[in-house]
Amino acid sequence: MKTRELTIGAVFAALSMLIPLAFGGFLTVTIPPFTATIMSHVPLFLSMLISPQVAAMVGAASALGFFIKLGNPAVTLRALMHIVVGYIGGLLVKKGLRYELVLLIVLPIHALLEAFIVIPIIGLNLYKMFYVIALGTAIHHLVDSAISVFFARATGLYKIKKSA
């Protein structure tokens, strides 16, 4: 990892921890066993533009932030899935896929991983897994994706490629 990537990654990691610590509760939607803290995916999604390794690091920091704030095993396990989602998204960006498309491609991966990881805690409850957690994660993912695209363009992290 280059120094620039590591530095930007550290800032995104700090933000991914700060969002649940500072705004958890205030920007949180709760439909048990699902919780969504608006903007919590933004540092993760932006870090995909840096590198897969940075995105995985930011995903781990996100899980740590939620663990410190809530100590809830289901939320912490769901947040650990951000490591996988970020890494896959970072690989797709690195391959040259358009950022918006990458965010849409990782959406079902994100939603399904979060739905399946909670089985040891909530049991094999298909309603809670798919209608509450997976659907809730998908909606949360879309909201944070829109915010991420805005910030990526505003900061110059992502520029739309003009076709000829």
PDB file of C-alpha atoms in Angstrom:
ATOM      1  CA  MET A   1       0.000   0.000   0.000  1.00  0.00           C
ATOM      2  CA  LYS A   2       1.368   3.412  -0.949  1.00  0.00           C
ATOM      3  CA  THR A   3       1.714   6.178   1.650  1.00  0.00           C
ATOM      4  CA  ARG A   4      -1.029   8.252  -0.009  1.00  0.00           C
ATOM      5  CA  GLU A   5      -3.427   5.287  -0.032  1.00  0.00           C
ATOM      6  CA  LEU A   6      -2.650   4.483   3.592  1.00  0.00           C
ATOM      7  CA  THR A   7      -3.174   8.108   4.654  1.00  0.00           C
ATOM      8  CA  ILE A   8      -6.506   8.459   2.856  1.00  0.00           C
ATOM      9  CA  GLY A   9      -7.496   5.028   4.155  1.00  0.00           C
ATOM     10  CA  ALA A  10      -6.697   6.109   7.717  1.00  0.00           C
ATOM     11  CA  VAL A  11      -8.954   9.146   7.336  1.00  0.00           C
ATOM     12  CA  PHE A  12     -11.778   6.980   5.946  1.00  0.00           C
ATOM     13  CA  ALA A  13     -11.193   4.403   8.711  1.00  0.00           C
ATOM     14  CA  ALA A  14     -11.437   7.143  11.332  1.00  0.00           C
ATOM     15  CA  LEU A  15     -14.656   8.407   9.747  1.00  0.00           C
ATOM     16  CA  SER A  16     -16.093   4.900   9.579  1.00  0.00           C
ATOM     17  CA  MET A  17     -15.516   4.568  13.327  1.00  0.00           C
ATOM     18  CA  LEU A  18     -16.658   8.096  14.135  1.00  0.00           C
ATOM     19  CA  ILE A  19     -20.022   7.836  12.351  1.00  0.00           C
ATOM     20  CA  PRO A  20     -21.446   5.073  14.590  1.00  0.00           C
ATOM     21  CA  LEU A  21     -19.776   6.519  17.697  1.00  0.00           C
ATOM     22  CA  ALA A  22     -20.973  10.090  17.181  1.00  0.00           C
ATOM     23  CA  PHE A  23     -24.169   9.645  15.195  1.00  0.00           C
ATOM     24  CA  GLY A  24     -25.334   6.159  16.209  1.00  0.00           C
ATOM     25  CA  GLY A  25     -28.774   6.701  17.686  1.00  0.00           C
ATOM     26  CA  PHE A  26     -29.243  10.115  16.078  1.00  0.00           C
ATOM     27  CA  LEU A  27     -29.000   8.895  12.465  1.00  0.00           C
ATOM     28  CA  THR A  28     -30.089   5.330  13.230  1.00  0.00           C
ATOM     29  CA  VAL A  29     -33.195   3.560  11.973  1.00  0.00           C
ATOM     30  CA  THR A  30     -34.095   0.454  13.991  1.00  0.00           C
ATOM     31  CA  ILE A  31     -36.434  -2.350  12.925  1.00  0.00           C
ATOM     32  CA  PRO A  32     -35.268  -5.249  15.123  1.00  0.00           C
ATOM     33  CA  PRO A  33     -33.060  -7.119  14.466  1.00  0.00           C
ATOM     34  CA  PHE A  34     -32.047  -4.572  11.791  1.00  0.00           C
ATOM     35  CA  THR A  35     -30.398  -1.236  12.428  1.00  0.00           C
ATOM     36  CA  ALA A  36     -29.124   1.265   9.891  1.00  0.00           C
ATOM     37  CA  THR A  37     -26.992   4.287  10.696  1.00  0.00           C
ATOM     38  CA  ILE A  38     -27.346   6.636   7.740  1.00  0.00           C
ATOM     39  CA  MET A  39     -23.981   7.528   6.156  1.00  0.00           C
ATOM     40  CA  SER A  40     -22.167   4.645   7.872  1.00  0.00           C
ATOM     41  CA  HIS A  41     -21.292   3.078   4.484  1.00  0.00           C
ATOM     42  CA  VAL A  42     -20.041   6.310   2.927  1.00  0.00           C
ATOM     43  CA  PRO A  43     -16.371   5.996   4.040  1.00  0.00           C
ATOM     44  CA  LEU A  44     -16.400   2.344   2.943  1.00  0.00           C
ATOM     45  CA  PHE A  45     -17.869   3.141  -0.463  1.00  0.00           C
ATOM     46  CA  LEU A  46     -15.447   6.040  -1.018  1.00  0.00           C
ATOM     47  CA  SER A  47     -12.496   3.871   0.001  1.00  0.00           C
ATOM     48  CA  MET A  48     -13.321   1.499  -2.869  1.00  0.00           C
ATOM     49  CA  LEU A  49     -12.025   4.261  -5.139  1.00  0.00           C
ATOM     50  CA  ILE A  50      -8.609   4.089  -3.442  1.00  0.00           C
ATOM     51  CA  SER A  51      -7.868   0.329  -3.424  1.00  0.00           C
ATOM     52  CA  PRO A  52      -9.333  -3.026  -2.390  1.00  0.00           C
ATOM     53  CA  GLN A  53      -6.936  -3.211   0.578  1.00  0.00           C
ATOM     54  CA  VAL A  54      -7.906   0.242   1.815  1.00  0.00           C
ATOM     55  CA  ALA A  55     -11.591  -0.641   1.471  1.00  0.00           C
ATOM     56  CA  ALA A  56     -11.077  -3.827   3.517  1.00  0.00           C
ATOM     57  CA  MET A  57      -9.251  -1.806   6.197  1.00  0.00           C
ATOM     58  CA  VAL A  58     -12.094   0.726   6.336  1.00  0.00           C
ATOM     59  CA  GLY A  59     -14.618  -2.130   6.577  1.00  0.00           C
ATOM     60  CA  ALA A  60     -12.752  -3.509   9.602  1.00  0.00           C
ATOM     61  CA  ALA A  61     -12.703  -0.065  11.230  1.00  0.00           C
ATOM     62  CA  SER A  62     -16.454   0.220  10.672  1.00  0.00           C
ATOM     63  CA  ALA A  63     -17.023  -3.060  12.511  1.00  0.00           C
ATOM     64  CA  LEU A  64     -14.832  -1.847  15.368  1.00  0.00           C
ATOM     65  CA  GLY A  65     -16.828   1.392  15.610  1.00  0.00           C
ATOM     66  CA  PHE A  66     -20.129  -0.474  15.820  1.00  0.00           C
ATOM     67  CA  PHE A  67     -18.689  -2.947  18.333  1.00  0.00           C
ATOM     68  CA  ILE A  68     -17.472  -0.114  20.589  1.00  0.00           C
ATOM     69  CA  LYS A  69     -20.759   1.806  20.292  1.00  0.00           C
ATOM     70  CA  LEU A  70     -23.243  -1.042  20.623  1.00  0.00           C
ATOM     71  CA  GLY A  71     -21.452  -4.230  21.625  1.00  0.00           C
ATOM     72  CA  ASN A  72     -24.286  -5.991  19.800  1.00  0.00           C
ATOM     73  CA  PRO A  73     -22.968  -9.217  18.200  1.00  0.00           C
ATOM     74  CA  ALA A  74     -25.487  -9.119  15.326  1.00  0.00           C
ATOM     75  CA  VAL A  75     -24.594  -5.542  14.386  1.00  0.00           C
ATOM     76  CA  THR A  76     -20.861  -6.225  14.747  1.00  0.00           C
ATOM     77  CA  LEU A  77     -21.056  -9.349  12.566  1.00  0.00           C
ATOM     78  CA  ARG A  78     -23.055  -7.459   9.941  1.00  0.00           C
ATOM     79  CA  ALA A  79     -20.466  -4.671   9.975  1.00  0.00           C
ATOM     80  CA  LEU A  80     -17.659  -7.221   9.535  1.00  0.00           C
ATOM     81  CA  MET A  81     -19.228  -8.042   6.155  1.00  0.00           C
ATOM     82  CA  HIS A  82     -18.106  -4.563   5.058  1.00  0.00           C
ATOM     83  CA  ILE A  83     -14.586  -5.993   4.751  1.00  0.00           C
ATOM     84  CA  VAL A  84     -15.747  -8.367   2.000  1.00  0.00           C
ATOM     85  CA  VAL A  85     -18.044  -5.827   0.322  1.00  0.00           C
ATOM     86  CA  GLY A  86     -15.336  -3.157   0.305  1.00  0.00           C
ATOM     87  CA  TYR A  87     -12.684  -5.500  -1.033  1.00  0.00           C
ATOM     88  CA  ILE A  88     -14.892  -6.767  -3.864  1.00  0.00           C
ATOM     89  CA  GLY A  89     -15.970  -3.213  -4.715  1.00  0.00           C
ATOM     90  CA  GLY A  90     -12.344  -2.073  -4.716  1.00  0.00           C
ATOM     91  CA  LEU A  91     -11.410  -4.886  -7.111  1.00  0.00           C
ATOM     92  CA  LEU A  92     -14.229  -3.929  -9.473  1.00  0.00           C
ATOM     93  CA  VAL A  93     -13.195  -0.256  -9.423  1.00  0.00           C
ATOM     94  CA  LYS A  94      -9.593  -1.309 -10.069  1.00  0.00           C
ATOM     95  CA  LYS A  95     -10.804  -3.292 -13.115  1.00  0.00           C
ATOM     96  CA  GLY A  96     -12.226  -0.054 -14.498  1.00  0.00           C
ATOM     97  CA  LEU A  97     -15.937  -0.500 -13.865  1.00  0.00           C
ATOM     98  CA  ARG A  98     -17.916   2.675 -13.398  1.00  0.00           C
ATOM     99  CA  TYR A  99     -18.295   3.597  -9.719  1.00  0.00           C
ATOM    100  CA  GLU A 100     -22.101   3.716  -9.788  1.00  0.00           C
ATOM    101  CA  LEU A 101     -22.187   0.277 -11.410  1.00  0.00           C
ATOM    102  CA  VAL A 102     -19.796  -1.119  -8.782  1.00  0.00           C
ATOM    103  CA  LEU A 103     -22.076   0.139  -6.015  1.00  0.00           C
ATOM    104  CA  LEU A 104     -25.044  -1.611  -7.687  1.00  0.00           C
ATOM    105  CA  ILE A 105     -23.105  -4.852  -8.236  1.00  0.00           C
ATOM    106  CA  VAL A 106     -22.034  -5.114  -4.584  1.00  0.00           C
ATOM    107  CA  LEU A 107     -25.560  -4.306  -3.308  1.00  0.00           C
ATOM    108  CA  PRO A 108     -26.916  -7.894  -3.428  1.00  0.00           C
ATOM    109  CA  ILE A 109     -23.621  -9.246  -2.074  1.00  0.00           C
ATOM    110  CA  HIS A 110     -23.844  -6.769   0.804  1.00  0.00           C
ATOM    111  CA  ALA A 111     -27.500  -7.519   1.560  1.00  0.00           C
ATOM    112  CA  LEU A 112     -27.138 -11.300   1.405  1.00  0.00           C
ATOM    113  CA  LEU A 113     -23.936 -11.425   3.454  1.00  0.00           C
ATOM    114  CA  GLU A 114     -25.571  -9.362   6.182  1.00  0.00           C
ATOM    115  CA  ALA A 115     -28.680 -11.570   6.091  1.00  0.00           C
ATOM    116  CA  PHE A 116     -26.742 -14.837   6.345  1.00  0.00           C
ATOM    117  CA  ILE A 117     -24.146 -13.778   8.930  1.00  0.00           C
ATOM    118  CA  VAL A 118     -26.807 -13.320  11.620  1.00  0.00           C
ATOM    119  CA  ILE A 119     -28.128 -16.912  11.386  1.00  0.00           C
ATOM    120  CA  PRO A 120     -26.137 -18.012  14.480  1.00  0.00           C
ATOM    121  CA  ILE A 121     -27.790 -15.208  16.466  1.00  0.00           C
ATOM    122  CA  ILE A 122     -31.368 -14.993  15.163  1.00  0.00           C
ATOM    123  CA  GLY A 123     -31.674 -18.534  13.819  1.00  0.00           C
ATOM    124  CA  LEU A 124     -32.942 -19.518  10.400  1.00  0.00           C
ATOM    125  CA  ASN A 125     -35.777 -17.010  10.397  1.00  0.00           C
ATOM    126  CA  LEU A 126     -36.388 -16.241   6.711  1.00  0.00           C
ATOM    127  CA  TYR A 127     -38.678 -13.282   7.409  1.00  0.00           C
ATOM    128  CA  LYS A 128     -36.102 -11.528   9.604  1.00  0.00           C
ATOM    129  CA  MET A 129     -33.224 -12.530   7.337  1.00  0.00           C
ATOM    130  CA  PHE A 130     -34.644 -11.428   4.011  1.00  0.00           C
ATOM    131  CA  TYR A 131     -37.492  -8.988   4.556  1.00  0.00           C
ATOM    132  CA  VAL A 132     -35.957  -7.145   7.468  1.00  0.00           C
ATOM    133  CA  ILE A 133     -32.174  -7.452   7.218  1.00  0.00           C
ATOM    134  CA  ALA A 134     -31.517  -8.029   3.491  1.00  0.00           C
ATOM    135  CA  LEU A 135     -34.168  -5.581   2.267  1.00  0.00           C
ATOM    136  CA  GLY A 136     -33.231  -3.047   4.951  1.00  0.00           C
ATOM    137  CA  THR A 137     -29.551  -3.367   4.026  1.00  0.00           C
ATOM    138  CA  ALA A 138     -30.363  -2.931   0.335  1.00  0.00           C
ATOM    139  CA  ILE A 139     -32.317   0.276   0.978  1.00  0.00           C
ATOM    140  CA  HIS A 140     -29.608   1.570   3.335  1.00  0.00           C
ATOM    141  CA  HIS A 141     -26.977   0.670   0.713  1.00  0.00           C
ATOM    142  CA  LEU A 142     -28.820   2.676  -1.959  1.00  0.00           C
ATOM    143  CA  VAL A 143     -29.156   5.751   0.272  1.00  0.00           C
ATOM    144  CA  ASP A 144     -25.478   5.671   1.240  1.00  0.00           C
ATOM    145  CA  SER A 145     -24.502   4.983  -2.389  1.00  0.00           C
ATOM    146  CA  ALA A 146     -26.209   8.191  -3.528  1.00  0.00           C
ATOM    147  CA  ILE A 147     -24.432  10.149  -0.791  1.00  0.00           C
ATOM    148  CA  SER A 148     -21.109   8.501  -1.730  1.00  0.00           C
ATOM    149  CA  VAL A 149     -21.427   9.329  -5.419  1.00  0.00           C
ATOM    150  CA  PHE A 150     -22.140  12.948  -4.497  1.00  0.00           C
ATOM    151  CA  PHE A 151     -19.073  13.167  -2.215  1.00  0.00           C
ATOM    152  CA  ALA A 152     -16.854  11.269  -4.669  1.00  0.00           C
ATOM    153  CA  ARG A 153     -17.682  13.731  -7.434  1.00  0.00           C
ATOM    154  CA  ALA A 154     -17.526  16.801  -5.174  1.00  0.00           C
ATOM    155  CA  THR A 155     -14.075  15.887  -3.848  1.00  0.00           C
ATOM    156  CA  GLY A 156     -12.669  14.794  -7.201  1.00  0.00           C
ATOM    157  CA  LEU A 157     -12.148  11.176  -6.070  1.00  0.00           C
ATOM    158  CA  TYR A 158     -14.316  10.125  -8.981  1.00  0.00           C
ATOM    159  CA  LYS A 159     -14.739  11.831 -12.286  1.00  0.00           C
ATOM    160  CA  ILE A 160     -17.307  10.655 -14.822  1.00  0.00           C
ATOM    161  CA  LYS A 161     -15.622   9.435 -17.972  1.00  0.00           C
ATOM    162  CA  LYS A 162     -16.983  11.263 -20.989  1.00  0.00           C
ATOM    163  CA  SER A 163     -17.689   9.110 -24.012  1.00  0.00           C
ATOM    164  CA  ALA A 164     -16.224  10.131 -27.337  1.00  0.00           C
TER     165      ALA A 164
END
